Amino acid sequence: MYPPQVLAIFFAVATAIEALSSPLPHPLDPLSPTELTAVRSAVLASSLVSSRPISFHYVGLDEPEKADVLSPTNGSILPRRAFVIARAGGLSHEFYVDITNTSAPLVVSHGIHGGPGFPMFTTEEQVAAGRLSREYPPLKESLRRRGLAFTDVGCGVFSMGWFGKVNEARRLAKVQCFVVAGGTANFYARPLEGVTLLVDLEKLVIVGYRDRAVYSVPKAEGTDYRAGKAGPPFNGPVPAPGVVVQPEGKGFHIDGHIVRWANWEFHVGFDMRAGTVISMASVHDSDADLWRRVLYRGFVSEIFVPYMDPEEEWYFHTFMDAGEYGLGVSAVQLQPGADCPANAAYMDGYYIDADGKPVKSENIICVFERYAGDVAWRHTGVAGPIAPITEVRPEVTLVVRMVVTVGNYDYTLDWEFKTVGSIKTVVSLSGILEMKATNYTHIDQIRDDIHGTLVAENTIGVYHDHFITYHLDLDIDGNKNSFIKNTVVPKRNTGVPATGGAPTPRRSYWTVLSEVAETEAEGQVNINDTPADLLFVNLSKKTKVGNEVGYRLIPAGATATSLLTDDDYPQRRASYTKKQVWVTSYNKSDKWTSGLYAEQSTGDDNLAAWSKRNRRIKDEDIVLWYTVGLHHLPCQEDFPVMPTISGAFELRPYNFFERNPLIRIRPPGNSPNCSCSVGGSG
């Protein structure tokens, strides 16, 4: 038997070898279960908060300073820290916890939020608040009037927004109910209209109740979306089944959270509020044989969904999905072969519950190569008597996907990387409408504005908006960038050529007026106003012929802006939705376009408020905020479950490369074909 001193040496050597063999964490890696557990231990052990219990509402990575991430010194590992928002004693506490050594985590700072607004709901308090309605005598009487029992209904929490009350210290929420009996999974189609409860979330008591009017409960028949209920028989269009064949295997490689594919390398992270986070996206310039950075950090910062019904049960339906419910918390497990194709790889995510314990979400991010039959570039050349020359290159892209289900709506959030150097983001909406019960069964009965569309008997699909705002910290070939607006301007031809020669009969043309934004006030654009190219350039980097290297922002539909009046309370909270484009100076703390505390926020801490600082944005580290906006006028095809609609935008190279970066890609060979028989006698 070895003496204790020798055993100690063996243990030390083994520990050192294990540390050397383990992959070093990337400084932007999301918090691991071990780190989340260490954060919880540090907060609960801290003497800075005497009140108990402590409820955890947000725990996320406190990102290292950007300069340290981009220029690490001597290969050293950067400190790991977490940012925590927890509730205790009726206050919102903020902690920064050092977890570099997870066996000895340390609270390095503590503060108390003193302004308006509250952190995200926890899942646990939403469930508890929904259950308060059980056996609540006034609700029991309301149900009796409608011929229903407690067992027939289920209730859920709805954020109540902010409507002018100042210094409201209580965390309040509305609770509304749906009929869950009747054999359909689509309870959203059967609202208990006219009934609203008001709940104190921390005392978990009902503090208000209103039964304003009795409406017919929509019938369950024809509302279910489950395959076993909707069919058989299945008599809709049936395309022939297909498969993705990659005989040489996947073309991408995932190393921890780093994804490498074709001419792209980037980091995929996860946050309980934002969901997917894309960082350090760089594209390889094959002509120069250089990796060139495009995007430092990008994520969905907020999804604002205001409904257009001002009546008592609906006026407060003005949701901030990320800031109130959390997109990462709402991410759902992806279904192979349906949400993602057969050639996809999957990644998990971790967040905390109200007690601070890690929760694992399996397979919530998928990565796959998309073969959609698209063309990267092509040309057929015909010159005189020679045979036509045709050159075509197929386009294959890489997709990073997450699906979040916030209540009734499902959002498919894609980041698509293209070999031409583009990054395209697509948000696709499906799921269930928010529906209002009515006594109307036919549009001939309607005389007033019903604030929606009669999509079925006794069922109104309420008008609403979707505003999905992205935070995009662009680093185009470096972190000193500028924003240029190239406006297309019509001109009258004077008939006298500027370069000499004879006049021509041409009477008009258009040219470009180029304006470099100096300050944040000049970095705000409603892209529906005038046609323009919106460019993000690096003034210090030029091509061989002298053009500034850059990327172009290309909207792809869904460019709606808010139509609410500026003095309306929901619009004050989401004042940034009047314009699709905002460009701000980089600030590490400016992450959430709706503010750090979005629940019951007042608009004093949001993107529009930050921009009033009017900081310099020319030749600076700048951030693009882009909002995909849709006005949704429901129709009968959206019932009982809506087909997907999408909005998108693309960041595309603009004088970034010396020429088409795909000019040297190899022509395609013969693609394998797969003929598969199903069933058969063998």
XYZ file of C-alpha atoms in Angstrom:
682
model
C 0.000 0.000 0.000
C 1.332 3.431 -0.956
C 1.898 6.020 1.796
C -0.454 9.045 1.855
C 2.233 11.377 0.463
C 2.665 9.216 -2.660
C -1.095 8.861 -3.117
C -1.392 12.640 -2.967
C 1.207 13.002 -5.715
C -0.575 10.399 -7.861
C -3.869 12.238 -7.381
C -2.335 15.603 -8.311
C -0.749 14.178 -11.469
C -3.990 12.452 -12.491
C -5.924 15.674 -11.973
C -3.428 17.619 -14.081
C -3.587 15.035 -16.883
C -7.398 15.125 -16.845
C -7.356 18.915 -17.034
C -4.960 18.847 -19.977
C -6.990 16.234 -21.845
C -10.343 17.985 -21.309
C -11.291 20.511 -23.999
C -10.929 24.083 -22.824
C -14.270 25.891 -22.588
C -14.965 28.612 -25.098
C -15.443 31.940 -23.297
C -18.940 32.271 -24.798
C -20.073 28.717 -23.983
C -23.447 28.672 -22.192
C -23.443 27.756 -18.528
C -23.104 24.030 -17.908
C -25.173 22.071 -15.359
C -22.154 22.047 -13.042
C -21.817 25.823 -13.353
C -25.543 26.378 -12.816
C -25.400 24.249 -9.677
C -22.418 26.295 -8.452
C -24.336 29.534 -9.073
C -27.257 28.284 -6.999
C -24.967 27.274 -4.149
C -23.252 30.655 -4.094
C -26.485 32.648 -4.089
C -28.157 30.529 -1.410
C -25.043 30.658 0.778
C -24.688 34.430 0.441
C -25.451 36.580 3.480
C -26.281 39.542 1.224
C -29.938 38.500 1.081
C -31.540 37.649 4.400
C -35.053 37.047 3.056
C -36.175 33.566 2.152
C -37.305 31.903 -0.013
C -35.217 32.981 -3.005
C -36.841 32.449 -6.383
C -34.525 32.278 -9.409
C -35.863 34.019 -12.523
C -32.819 34.296 -14.774
C -29.320 32.848 -14.802
C -27.116 33.412 -17.818
C -23.544 33.880 -18.859
C -22.017 37.212 -17.932
C -20.054 37.591 -21.135
C -16.379 38.475 -20.808
C -15.317 41.805 -22.195
C -15.424 41.702 -25.975
C -11.796 42.769 -26.320
C -10.696 39.885 -24.098
C -12.664 37.353 -26.161
C -11.271 38.637 -29.452
C -7.687 39.013 -28.221
C -6.977 36.444 -25.497
C -3.565 36.831 -23.898
C -1.136 33.920 -23.836
C -3.908 31.405 -24.424
C -5.203 31.954 -20.888
C -8.693 30.872 -19.863
C -10.933 33.869 -19.210
C -12.813 34.000 -15.904
C -16.316 32.520 -15.981
C -19.103 34.571 -14.433
C -22.868 34.288 -14.255
C -25.496 36.997 -14.026
C -28.485 36.187 -11.822
C -31.872 37.803 -11.253
C -33.701 36.412 -8.246
C -36.688 37.521 -6.194
C -36.662 37.595 -2.397
C -38.481 39.758 0.115
C -40.508 41.424 -2.628
C -37.367 42.728 -4.360
C -35.476 41.884 -7.548
C -31.888 41.021 -6.632
C -29.019 41.040 -9.118
C -25.951 38.887 -8.505
C -22.696 38.432 -10.368
C -21.170 35.090 -9.458
C -17.623 33.979 -10.276
C -17.715 30.300 -11.227
C -14.225 29.952 -12.673
C -13.704 27.406 -9.914
C -17.061 25.638 -9.639
C -16.063 23.991 -6.367
C -15.693 27.435 -4.780
C -18.147 29.828 -6.478
C -18.107 33.394 -5.227
C -20.696 36.177 -5.291
C -18.648 39.162 -6.454
C -21.418 41.760 -6.459
C -25.027 42.215 -5.421
C -27.552 44.913 -6.201
C -31.284 45.577 -6.008
C -33.335 46.721 -8.987
C -35.033 49.957 -8.028
C -36.863 50.878 -11.217
C -40.079 49.701 -12.854
C -40.606 46.255 -14.281
C -40.053 42.715 -13.128
C -38.069 39.680 -14.329
C -39.435 36.801 -16.382
C -42.142 34.583 -14.986
C -41.023 31.226 -13.667
C -42.783 28.122 -14.901
C -43.555 27.133 -11.344
C -45.375 30.348 -10.448
C -47.381 30.218 -13.662
C -48.580 26.716 -12.815
C -49.345 27.695 -9.215
C -51.256 30.834 -10.265
C -53.319 28.854 -12.763
C -54.306 26.398 -10.058
C -55.601 29.139 -7.730
C -58.850 29.200 -9.664
C -59.696 25.695 -8.518
C -62.530 25.817 -6.016
C -62.621 29.631 -6.148
C -66.277 30.310 -5.277
C -66.919 33.228 -7.699
C -65.499 31.200 -10.588
C -67.580 28.224 -9.550
C -70.693 30.392 -9.836
C -69.589 31.702 -13.252
C -69.108 28.142 -14.456
C -72.513 27.120 -13.117
C -74.108 29.907 -15.163
C -72.475 28.419 -18.254
C -73.308 24.818 -17.454
C -69.692 23.928 -16.639
C -67.773 22.478 -13.693
C -64.249 23.089 -12.333
C -63.079 19.888 -13.973
C -64.135 21.271 -17.363
C -61.699 24.198 -17.373
C -58.005 24.992 -17.135
C -56.526 28.427 -16.498
C -53.261 30.105 -17.450
C -51.230 33.222 -16.683
C -51.301 36.226 -19.022
C -48.908 39.123 -18.539
C -50.839 42.296 -17.804
C -48.515 44.842 -19.384
C -48.417 48.400 -18.064
C -51.152 51.002 -18.306
C -49.951 54.054 -16.485
C -49.817 53.052 -12.836
C -46.622 54.339 -11.220
C -44.655 52.724 -8.414
C -46.665 49.503 -8.613
C -44.590 47.252 -6.353
C -46.717 44.140 -6.704
C -46.076 41.456 -9.288
C -49.540 40.997 -10.694
C -50.792 38.873 -13.563
C -54.091 38.157 -15.244
C -55.470 34.637 -15.307
C -57.926 33.504 -17.958
C -59.534 30.131 -18.503
C -60.398 27.717 -21.301
C -62.699 24.748 -21.603
C -60.498 21.642 -21.652
C -63.318 19.098 -21.625
C -64.924 17.908 -24.820
C -62.306 15.627 -26.334
C -60.141 18.207 -28.121
C -56.532 19.144 -27.405
C -57.172 22.613 -28.824
C -58.376 24.357 -25.680
C -57.349 27.768 -27.121
C -60.313 27.404 -29.482
C -62.697 27.227 -26.513
C -62.091 30.303 -24.310
C -64.184 31.041 -21.235
C -64.937 34.508 -22.552
C -65.870 37.324 -20.193
C -64.066 35.995 -17.093
C -60.751 37.410 -15.815
C -58.905 36.870 -12.537
C -56.153 39.078 -11.107
C -53.432 37.269 -9.139
C -50.653 38.434 -6.853
C -47.831 36.176 -8.050
C -45.727 36.301 -4.883
C -48.472 35.939 -2.316
C -50.232 33.532 -4.695
C -53.674 34.895 -3.916
C -56.505 36.090 -6.137
C -56.865 39.844 -5.621
C -59.440 40.622 -8.306
C -62.223 38.921 -10.248
C -64.587 39.964 -13.011
C -67.318 38.120 -14.896
C -68.448 40.778 -17.335
C -70.666 38.881 -19.760
C -71.681 35.381 -20.800
C -70.772 34.227 -24.300
C -71.365 30.936 -26.048
C -68.507 28.481 -25.622
C -67.328 27.410 -29.099
C -67.939 23.747 -29.824
C -65.111 21.214 -29.698
C -66.014 19.540 -32.985
C -63.537 20.285 -35.768
C -60.971 22.001 -33.545
C -58.523 19.164 -32.848
C -55.213 19.152 -34.722
C -53.970 15.697 -33.657
C -53.581 13.174 -36.452
C -55.682 10.634 -34.611
C -58.544 13.114 -34.322
C -58.255 14.951 -37.649
C -58.161 11.647 -39.578
C -58.338 9.056 -40.955
C -59.469 9.342 -43.605
C -56.586 11.620 -44.628
C -57.737 13.175 -47.882
C -55.394 16.147 -48.207
C -52.597 16.442 -50.771
C -49.882 13.838 -50.214
C -46.500 14.538 -51.816
C -44.261 11.588 -52.537
C -41.945 10.829 -49.605
C -38.307 11.800 -49.994
C -35.036 11.322 -48.157
C -31.780 13.229 -47.790
C -28.839 11.167 -49.028
C -25.296 12.109 -47.994
C -23.151 9.149 -49.025
C -19.998 10.750 -47.619
C -21.645 11.737 -44.342
C -22.448 15.146 -42.920
C -20.521 18.051 -44.338
C -20.285 19.924 -41.032
C -18.416 19.273 -37.813
C -19.477 20.227 -34.279
C -16.747 20.568 -31.664
C -18.410 21.448 -28.374
C -20.325 24.567 -29.380
C -18.174 25.418 -32.418
C -19.672 24.568 -35.811
C -17.472 24.339 -38.906
C -18.961 23.956 -42.351
C -17.788 24.809 -45.866
C -16.382 28.352 -45.567
C -18.031 29.166 -42.211
C -17.057 28.829 -38.568
C -19.253 30.026 -35.698
C -20.265 29.352 -32.087
C -23.754 28.177 -31.102
C -24.873 29.069 -27.579
C -28.073 28.989 -25.555
C -29.738 31.449 -23.199
C -32.933 30.934 -21.220
C -34.299 34.296 -22.378
C -32.944 34.566 -25.944
C -32.821 30.903 -26.958
C -30.206 30.319 -29.669
C -27.198 32.654 -29.649
C -24.843 32.767 -32.656
C -21.367 34.162 -31.949
C -17.976 34.645 -33.592
C -19.260 33.949 -37.111
C -16.373 34.137 -39.561
C -16.233 33.380 -43.275
C -13.178 32.087 -45.126
C -11.953 34.156 -48.040
C -10.432 31.522 -50.307
C -8.714 34.006 -52.622
C -6.948 35.724 -49.715
C -6.767 32.518 -47.618
C -8.040 34.428 -44.566
C -10.784 33.980 -41.989
C -12.751 37.213 -41.785
C -15.219 38.004 -39.014
C -18.784 39.048 -39.866
C -20.928 38.707 -36.724
C -19.691 38.821 -33.145
C -22.994 37.967 -31.460
C -26.582 37.614 -32.669
C -29.865 36.512 -31.101
C -33.584 37.270 -30.934
C -33.850 40.031 -28.352
C -37.640 40.307 -28.128
C -40.941 39.215 -29.668
C -43.673 41.804 -29.111
C -47.239 40.635 -29.840
C -49.980 43.238 -29.247
C -53.606 42.290 -29.901
C -56.037 44.791 -31.401
C -59.065 44.316 -29.162
C -59.504 47.145 -26.606
C -62.216 45.369 -24.580
C -61.728 44.467 -20.929
C -60.662 40.861 -21.386
C -58.264 41.688 -24.220
C -56.714 45.161 -23.959
C -53.753 43.875 -21.904
C -52.864 41.135 -24.422
C -49.620 42.902 -25.392
C -47.007 40.233 -24.846
C -43.220 40.491 -24.621
C -42.525 36.809 -25.242
C -38.773 36.852 -24.510
C -38.790 39.238 -21.563
C -41.906 37.857 -19.885
C -41.826 34.133 -20.657
C -38.335 33.378 -22.034
C -37.650 31.959 -25.502
C -35.049 29.498 -24.206
C -37.380 28.269 -21.481
C -40.096 27.920 -24.143
C -37.913 25.953 -26.583
C -39.419 22.556 -27.410
C -37.832 19.221 -28.229
C -37.452 18.961 -31.991
C -39.061 16.075 -33.833
C -36.600 14.245 -36.161
C -37.891 13.920 -39.683
C -40.500 16.658 -39.126
C -38.986 19.713 -37.418
C -35.567 18.778 -38.796
C -34.526 16.480 -41.658
C -32.880 13.102 -41.269
C -29.381 14.530 -41.756
C -29.615 16.847 -38.726
C -27.459 16.848 -35.607
C -28.900 17.992 -32.281
C -27.777 20.068 -29.314
C -29.202 20.341 -25.792
C -29.725 23.386 -23.602
C -29.754 23.999 -19.849
C -31.537 26.582 -17.751
C -32.655 26.873 -14.130
C -35.982 26.311 -12.416
C -37.393 28.610 -9.734
C -35.352 26.777 -7.113
C -32.173 27.405 -9.079
C -31.642 23.782 -10.086
C -30.506 22.940 -13.647
C -33.144 21.822 -16.122
C -32.078 19.940 -19.251
C -33.881 20.585 -22.532
C -32.959 17.826 -24.955
C -32.618 18.273 -28.712
C -33.771 21.896 -28.790
C -31.296 23.025 -31.467
C -30.725 21.187 -34.722
C -28.046 21.775 -37.342
C -28.429 20.467 -40.887
C -27.405 20.993 -44.491
C -30.259 22.063 -46.715
C -30.513 20.717 -50.272
C -33.476 22.599 -51.708
C -32.736 22.542 -55.418
C -31.605 26.184 -55.324
C -28.926 27.588 -57.599
C -25.819 29.323 -56.239
C -24.977 30.775 -59.653
C -25.519 29.880 -63.292
C -25.145 31.149 -66.830
C -25.837 29.829 -70.298
C -23.687 31.537 -72.881
C -24.659 31.558 -76.536
C -22.162 33.046 -79.008
C -22.729 32.658 -82.726
C -22.533 29.173 -84.238
C -20.840 27.461 -81.270
C -22.801 25.234 -78.946
C -24.241 26.931 -75.838
C -22.016 26.884 -72.751
C -23.851 26.252 -69.508
C -22.322 26.471 -66.048
C -24.451 25.879 -62.923
C -23.513 25.509 -59.276
C -26.089 24.173 -56.813
C -26.606 25.977 -53.531
C -26.326 24.061 -50.284
C -26.776 25.961 -47.030
C -26.339 25.207 -43.343
C -29.279 25.804 -41.003
C -29.288 26.215 -37.212
C -32.880 25.844 -35.971
C -34.849 26.229 -32.769
C -38.619 26.088 -32.216
C -40.148 27.974 -29.310
C -43.755 27.588 -28.251
C -44.935 30.558 -26.211
C -48.502 29.756 -25.227
C -50.531 29.347 -28.394
C -47.894 30.365 -30.956
C -44.975 28.347 -32.355
C -41.971 30.206 -33.753
C -39.424 28.367 -35.892
C -36.235 30.420 -35.692
C -33.599 29.697 -38.354
C -30.085 30.975 -38.873
C -29.022 30.005 -42.395
C -25.413 30.260 -43.559
C -24.653 30.404 -47.281
C -21.408 29.699 -49.086
C -21.681 33.058 -50.864
C -20.993 34.582 -47.443
C -24.570 35.477 -46.482
C -26.305 34.987 -43.155
C -30.068 34.709 -43.519
C -32.470 34.683 -40.588
C -35.985 33.337 -41.007
C -38.798 33.360 -38.472
C -41.759 31.111 -39.291
C -45.038 31.308 -37.386
C -47.498 28.505 -36.850
C -49.591 27.162 -33.983
C -52.972 28.306 -32.725
C -54.649 31.687 -33.015
C -55.720 33.549 -29.913
C -59.465 33.236 -30.278
C -62.345 35.119 -28.742
C -65.704 33.533 -28.042
C -68.723 35.316 -29.503
C -72.423 34.742 -29.905
C -72.127 35.363 -33.657
C -72.370 32.353 -35.955
C -72.410 34.176 -39.326
C -70.923 37.446 -40.586
C -74.423 38.683 -41.568
C -75.131 39.090 -37.836
C -72.185 41.432 -37.266
C -72.886 45.164 -37.091
C -69.882 46.476 -35.114
C -66.112 46.137 -35.239
C -65.382 42.723 -33.744
C -61.591 43.348 -33.856
C -60.966 40.187 -35.828
C -62.304 37.631 -38.274
C -65.118 35.167 -37.673
C -63.158 31.982 -38.434
C -65.785 29.517 -37.180
C -69.122 29.581 -35.434
C -68.859 31.514 -32.148
C -65.119 32.034 -32.792
C -63.223 35.213 -33.638
C -59.547 35.185 -34.584
C -58.393 38.504 -33.118
C -56.254 40.933 -35.147
C -52.698 41.246 -33.857
C -49.077 42.008 -34.704
C -45.800 40.121 -34.424
C -42.586 42.120 -34.046
C -39.459 39.953 -33.791
C -36.402 42.068 -32.990
C -32.862 40.767 -33.513
C -29.710 41.965 -31.758
C -26.841 41.780 -34.279
C -23.416 42.871 -33.090
C -21.754 43.148 -36.485
C -17.977 43.065 -36.828
C -17.444 43.423 -40.575
C -13.777 42.519 -40.995
C -13.107 44.124 -37.607
C -15.075 45.943 -34.941
C -14.819 49.483 -36.309
C -17.795 49.758 -38.661
C -20.077 52.406 -40.129
C -23.672 52.503 -41.338
C -24.341 53.847 -44.825
C -27.707 54.537 -46.394
C -27.564 54.458 -50.207
C -30.819 56.080 -51.275
C -32.040 55.577 -54.824
C -32.778 59.023 -56.299
C -34.572 59.637 -59.641
C -32.909 62.128 -61.994
C -34.009 64.024 -65.075
C -31.679 63.648 -68.050
C -30.559 67.039 -69.339
C -29.571 65.586 -72.672
C -25.942 66.637 -72.302
C -23.684 63.639 -71.473
C -21.242 64.307 -68.635
C -18.495 62.452 -70.489
C -18.995 64.229 -73.777
C -20.483 62.896 -76.972
C -23.828 63.471 -78.622
C -27.054 63.893 -76.613
C -29.331 60.856 -76.344
C -33.137 60.722 -76.260
C -33.129 59.211 -72.759
C -35.174 61.458 -70.413
C -34.617 59.983 -66.954
C -32.540 57.638 -64.860
C -31.783 57.043 -61.214
C -28.602 57.332 -59.224
C -27.500 56.846 -55.619
C -27.172 59.337 -52.781
C -24.776 57.899 -50.195
C -25.051 59.075 -46.567
C -22.850 57.895 -43.712
C -24.660 57.970 -40.362
C -22.708 59.939 -37.783
C -24.899 59.379 -34.714
C -27.587 57.027 -33.430
C -30.301 59.498 -34.448
C -29.179 59.012 -38.049
C -29.097 55.240 -37.619
C -32.878 54.824 -37.479
C -34.691 53.769 -40.645
C -38.202 52.872 -41.697
C -37.358 50.830 -44.751
C -40.848 51.361 -46.212
C -40.223 55.096 -46.673
C -37.831 55.264 -49.623
C -35.889 52.633 -51.589
C -32.340 52.345 -50.284
C -29.471 49.940 -49.808
C -28.507 49.718 -46.132
C -24.817 48.936 -45.769
C -22.485 48.154 -42.893
C -18.929 48.860 -43.953
C -15.422 48.921 -42.593
C -14.024 52.301 -43.671
C -10.454 51.172 -43.008
C -10.635 48.126 -45.290
C -10.870 48.482 -49.046
C -10.878 46.194 -52.051
C -8.148 46.371 -54.684
C -10.211 48.845 -56.710
C -10.930 51.002 -53.664
C -14.434 50.020 -52.507
C -15.062 49.836 -48.768
C -15.699 46.249 -47.654
C -19.124 45.682 -46.192
C -22.354 43.759 -45.850
C -25.792 44.703 -47.087
C -29.030 44.314 -45.125
C -31.732 42.830 -47.356
C -35.282 42.641 -45.933
C -37.314 39.720 -47.264
C -40.921 40.733 -46.717
C -42.594 41.138 -43.305
C -41.619 44.806 -42.975
C -44.645 46.035 -41.020
C -44.243 48.686 -38.337
C -46.520 49.401 -35.393
C -49.698 51.380 -36.072
C -50.430 52.078 -32.411
C -50.377 55.720 -31.336
C -47.240 56.939 -29.630
C -49.109 57.712 -26.398
C -50.656 54.250 -26.104
C -49.123 52.337 -23.209
C -48.135 49.189 -25.142
C -46.474 51.393 -27.764
C -44.546 53.283 -25.086
C -43.163 49.939 -23.898
C -42.263 48.917 -27.466
C -41.531 52.336 -28.977
C -38.780 50.802 -31.116
C -41.390 49.077 -33.338
C -42.058 52.257 -35.348
C -38.875 51.545 -37.348
C -37.321 48.292 -38.503
C -33.697 49.451 -38.310
C -31.826 50.949 -35.365
C -28.050 51.228 -35.185
C -26.463 51.877 -31.797
C -23.018 52.118 -30.321
C -21.953 48.836 -28.723
C -22.603 48.594 -25.004
C -22.287 45.255 -23.257
C -25.357 45.900 -21.104
C -27.635 46.824 -24.045
C -28.880 43.328 -24.862
C -32.630 43.278 -24.407
C -34.526 45.623 -26.712
C -37.476 45.708 -24.282
C -35.217 46.346 -21.286
C -33.735 44.045 -18.673
C -37.025 43.997 -16.743
C -39.661 43.700 -19.468
C -42.570 42.382 -17.414
C -44.766 45.426 -16.532
C -42.049 47.677 -17.995
C -42.759 51.314 -18.818
C -40.503 51.881 -21.837
C -37.909 53.865 -19.886
C -35.286 51.156 -20.479
C -35.594 50.016 -24.072
C -33.876 50.405 -27.422
C -35.546 53.719 -28.234
C -34.563 55.113 -24.826
C -30.905 54.081 -25.238
C -30.778 55.688 -28.676
C -31.634 59.063 -27.159
C -28.038 59.178 -25.928
C -27.275 59.821 -29.602
C -23.801 58.328 -29.406
C -21.398 58.359 -32.320
C -21.746 55.368 -34.671
C -19.364 56.288 -37.485
C -16.225 54.153 -37.486
C -17.222 52.636 -34.136
C -18.167 49.252 -32.704
C -21.857 49.246 -33.641
C -24.901 47.019 -33.207
C -27.727 46.519 -35.700
C -31.223 45.943 -34.342
C -33.621 44.665 -36.973
C -37.333 43.984 -36.521
C -39.300 41.536 -38.648
C -42.896 42.790 -38.496
C -46.198 41.211 -39.505
C -49.777 42.469 -39.250
C -51.829 39.302 -38.854
C -55.418 39.401 -40.117
C -56.658 35.875 -39.334
C -58.606 33.913 -41.929
C -60.486 30.627 -41.905
C -57.458 28.740 -43.218
C -55.721 29.674 -39.942
C -58.273 27.563 -38.056
C -58.000 25.235 -36.161
C -54.199 25.384 -36.568
C -52.494 27.889 -38.818
C -50.233 27.011 -41.770
C -46.766 28.512 -41.480
C -46.098 32.099 -42.550
C -42.582 33.528 -42.580
C -40.549 36.707 -42.516
C -36.823 37.057 -43.057
C -33.838 39.257 -43.729
C -30.353 38.598 -45.071
C -26.903 39.994 -44.399
C -25.137 39.666 -47.739
C -21.550 40.534 -48.725
C -21.218 43.900 -50.478
C -17.728 44.491 -51.859
C -16.522 42.221 -49.056
C -14.803 39.852 -51.502
C -12.741 40.785 -54.546
C -15.118 38.797 -56.755
C -17.806 36.115 -56.582
C -16.404 33.849 -53.842
C -18.015 30.808 -55.468
C -16.319 31.155 -58.830
C -13.817 28.410 -58.001
C -16.165 25.805 -56.528
C -16.120 22.460 -58.240
C -19.002 21.596 -60.606
C -21.347 18.963 -59.194
C -20.879 15.308 -60.017
C -23.639 12.772 -60.429
C -25.859 12.903 -57.359
C -26.902 9.576 -55.896
C -30.541 8.718 -56.212
C -32.497 6.645 -53.728
C -35.480 4.530 -54.608
C -37.064 3.185 -51.490
C -39.937 0.764 -51.249
C -42.139 0.674 -48.192
C -43.806 -2.497 -47.014
C -43.097 -5.230 -49.564
C -42.952 -8.960 -49.016
C -39.152 -9.062 -48.723
